[in-house]
Amino acid sequence: MSMRIWHQSFTVLDDVPHYRDALARHLRSQARPGTEIDLHGMRPGTYPSDYPGTHIGYAYLAGLHEEQFVHAALQAEDEGYDAFLIATIPDTAYEKVRTLIDIPVIAFGQTSVLMAAQLGDRVGIVNFIGALEPQLRRNMRGYRLDPLVGPIVQVDAEFADVMAAYADPGPLLDAFTRAARKAIEAGANVIVPGEGPLNVFLADQGISRVDDVPVLDSLGTCVRVAELRAEQFRATGLAPARTGFYGARPPRPLVDAARNFYGTSRTLG
């Protein structure tokens, strides 16, 4: 059975070709035959500063970029995609997007922690952007998953170091192992790699455990869950609750009119 999944990154993928190519290769390896995964990144020029990590540290800037995810999700459903994958661990615009489209919306952070809970009972998140922690903690409280999430530990690396590791993997592998062991010492018995570039790098290197603790392939897991949810939607129409402020789906004409008023549809179209 064929299906199409829209992958939406928080990075400008053409700015990071090593990551883009590794991401495409890895996601293809995790998908079933017949599943097409179309990679999409942020618009060129989105980040006039030191890449996404700078913007992630500010509530307004991180929130402003949500509109690109909203625009992409509406386009994905309009174009007949079977699922929409928010491929960034802060689950950018997840609650909003889920109210706007009926096709399954798969969120990196939520899905990773839910799957990790089947492997252990205290999830450690290991990432390299420290500014993400408040968002991750708040998200997990909102999902009622916060009792599962223990230590959040930063790898001693910058975004440029992760990109460079595709050519010279040793230093990042060592840094990740040190950070993972720190999380394990703090009680974690399953590790979720934080951001997509770190996750894909580790999967590319075949890392699935540190000592006796499993390391989840977050994005690979998201692809498999997206396929499952898409099949459920096709078979039964299974969709989120449509009640209350965080569930009700607004009529599309209201959405389009509001986006036109603020100019987002013209800017991003």
PDB file of N, CA and C in Angstrom, residues 6 9 13 19 58 68 82 91 104 113 115 157 170 179 181 211 215 241 250-251 267:
ATOM      1  N   TRP A   6       4.672  13.797   4.731  1.00  0.00           N
ATOM      2  CA  TRP A   6       5.329  15.118   4.663  1.00  0.00           C
ATOM      3  C   TRP A   6       6.195  15.265   5.914  1.00  0.00           C
ATOM      4  N   SER A   9      11.053  19.867   8.822  1.00  0.00           N
ATOM      5  CA  SER A   9      12.188  20.142   9.696  1.00  0.00           C
ATOM      6  C   SER A   9      12.152  21.579  10.190  1.00  0.00           C
ATOM      7  N   LEU A  13      17.061  22.953   5.161  1.00  0.00           N
ATOM      8  CA  LEU A  13      17.788  21.719   4.843  1.00  0.00           C
ATOM      9  C   LEU A  13      18.885  21.908   3.804  1.00  0.00           C
ATOM     10  N   TYR A  19      23.599  16.764   6.586  1.00  0.00           N
ATOM     11  CA  TYR A  19      22.452  16.310   7.366  1.00  0.00           C
ATOM     12  C   TYR A  19      21.292  15.944   6.460  1.00  0.00           C
ATOM     13  N   TYR A  58      14.311  31.842  22.454  1.00  0.00           N
ATOM     14  CA  TYR A  58      13.413  32.975  22.711  1.00  0.00           C
ATOM     15  C   TYR A  58      11.981  32.582  22.366  1.00  0.00           C
ATOM     16  N   GLN A  68       5.265  28.644   9.736  1.00  0.00           N
ATOM     17  CA  GLN A  68       5.743  27.827   8.622  1.00  0.00           C
ATOM     18  C   GLN A  68       5.242  26.389   8.748  1.00  0.00           C
ATOM     19  N   ASP A  82      -0.620  11.574   3.387  1.00  0.00           N
ATOM     20  CA  ASP A  82      -1.275  10.676   4.323  1.00  0.00           C
ATOM     21  C   ASP A  82      -0.938  10.976   5.781  1.00  0.00           C
ATOM     22  N   ASP A  91       8.415  19.884  19.081  1.00  0.00           N
ATOM     23  CA  ASP A  91       7.061  19.664  18.547  1.00  0.00           C
ATOM     24  C   ASP A  91       6.406  20.976  18.120  1.00  0.00           C
ATOM     25  N   PRO A 104      -3.155  12.324  10.077  1.00  0.00           N
ATOM     26  CA  PRO A 104      -2.373  12.181  11.306  1.00  0.00           C
ATOM     27  C   PRO A 104      -1.204  13.159  11.377  1.00  0.00           C
ATOM     28  N   VAL A 113       9.021   9.922  23.347  1.00  0.00           N
ATOM     29  CA  VAL A 113       8.880   9.599  24.767  1.00  0.00           C
ATOM     30  C   VAL A 113       7.872   8.467  24.964  1.00  0.00           C
ATOM     31  N   MET A 115       7.222   6.021  22.896  1.00  0.00           N
ATOM     32  CA  MET A 115       7.866   4.769  22.511  1.00  0.00           C
ATOM     33  C   MET A 115       8.946   4.380  23.513  1.00  0.00           C
ATOM     34  N   ALA A 157      28.736  19.966  22.469  1.00  0.00           N
ATOM     35  CA  ALA A 157      28.918  20.183  21.026  1.00  0.00           C
ATOM     36  C   ALA A 157      27.989  21.300  20.582  1.00  0.00           C
ATOM     37  N   GLY A 170      34.312  10.546  15.302  1.00  0.00           N
ATOM     38  CA  GLY A 170      34.843  10.179  16.610  1.00  0.00           C
ATOM     39  C   GLY A 170      34.551  11.151  17.737  1.00  0.00           C
ATOM     40  N   ALA A 179      27.721  12.178  27.621  1.00  0.00           N
ATOM     41  CA  ALA A 179      26.450  12.776  28.043  1.00  0.00           C
ATOM     42  C   ALA A 179      25.425  11.698  28.387  1.00  0.00           C
ATOM     43  N   ARG A 181      26.008   8.687  29.490  1.00  0.00           N
ATOM     44  CA  ARG A 181      26.376   8.072  30.769  1.00  0.00           C
ATOM     45  C   ARG A 181      26.024   8.980  31.952  1.00  0.00           C
ATOM     46  N   ASP A 211      26.228   1.221  26.878  1.00  0.00           N
ATOM     47  CA  ASP A 211      26.312   0.223  27.939  1.00  0.00           C
ATOM     48  C   ASP A 211      25.074  -0.676  27.856  1.00  0.00           C
ATOM     49  N   VAL A 215      19.187   3.218  23.132  1.00  0.00           N
ATOM     50  CA  VAL A 215      19.130   4.557  22.551  1.00  0.00           C
ATOM     51  C   VAL A 215      18.111   4.493  21.423  1.00  0.00           C
ATOM     52  N   ALA A 241      -9.641  14.251  19.015  1.00  0.00           N
ATOM     53  CA  ALA A 241     -10.862  14.833  19.569  1.00  0.00           C
ATOM     54  C   ALA A 241     -11.091  16.208  18.950  1.00  0.00           C
ATOM     55  N   PRO A 250     -11.348  24.779  13.452  1.00  0.00           N
ATOM     56  CA  PRO A 250     -12.045  25.936  12.889  1.00  0.00           C
ATOM     57  C   PRO A 250     -12.356  25.703  11.416  1.00  0.00           C
ATOM     58  N   PRO A 251     -13.447  26.279  10.909  1.00  0.00           N
ATOM     59  CA  PRO A 251     -13.747  26.156   9.478  1.00  0.00           C
ATOM     60  C   PRO A 251     -12.597  26.720   8.634  1.00  0.00           C
ATOM     61  N   THR A 267       3.086  35.593   2.234  1.00  0.00           N
ATOM     62  CA  THR A 267       4.529  35.508   2.469  1.00  0.00           C
ATOM     63  C   THR A 267       5.071  34.115   2.204  1.00  0.00           C
TER      64      THR A 267
END
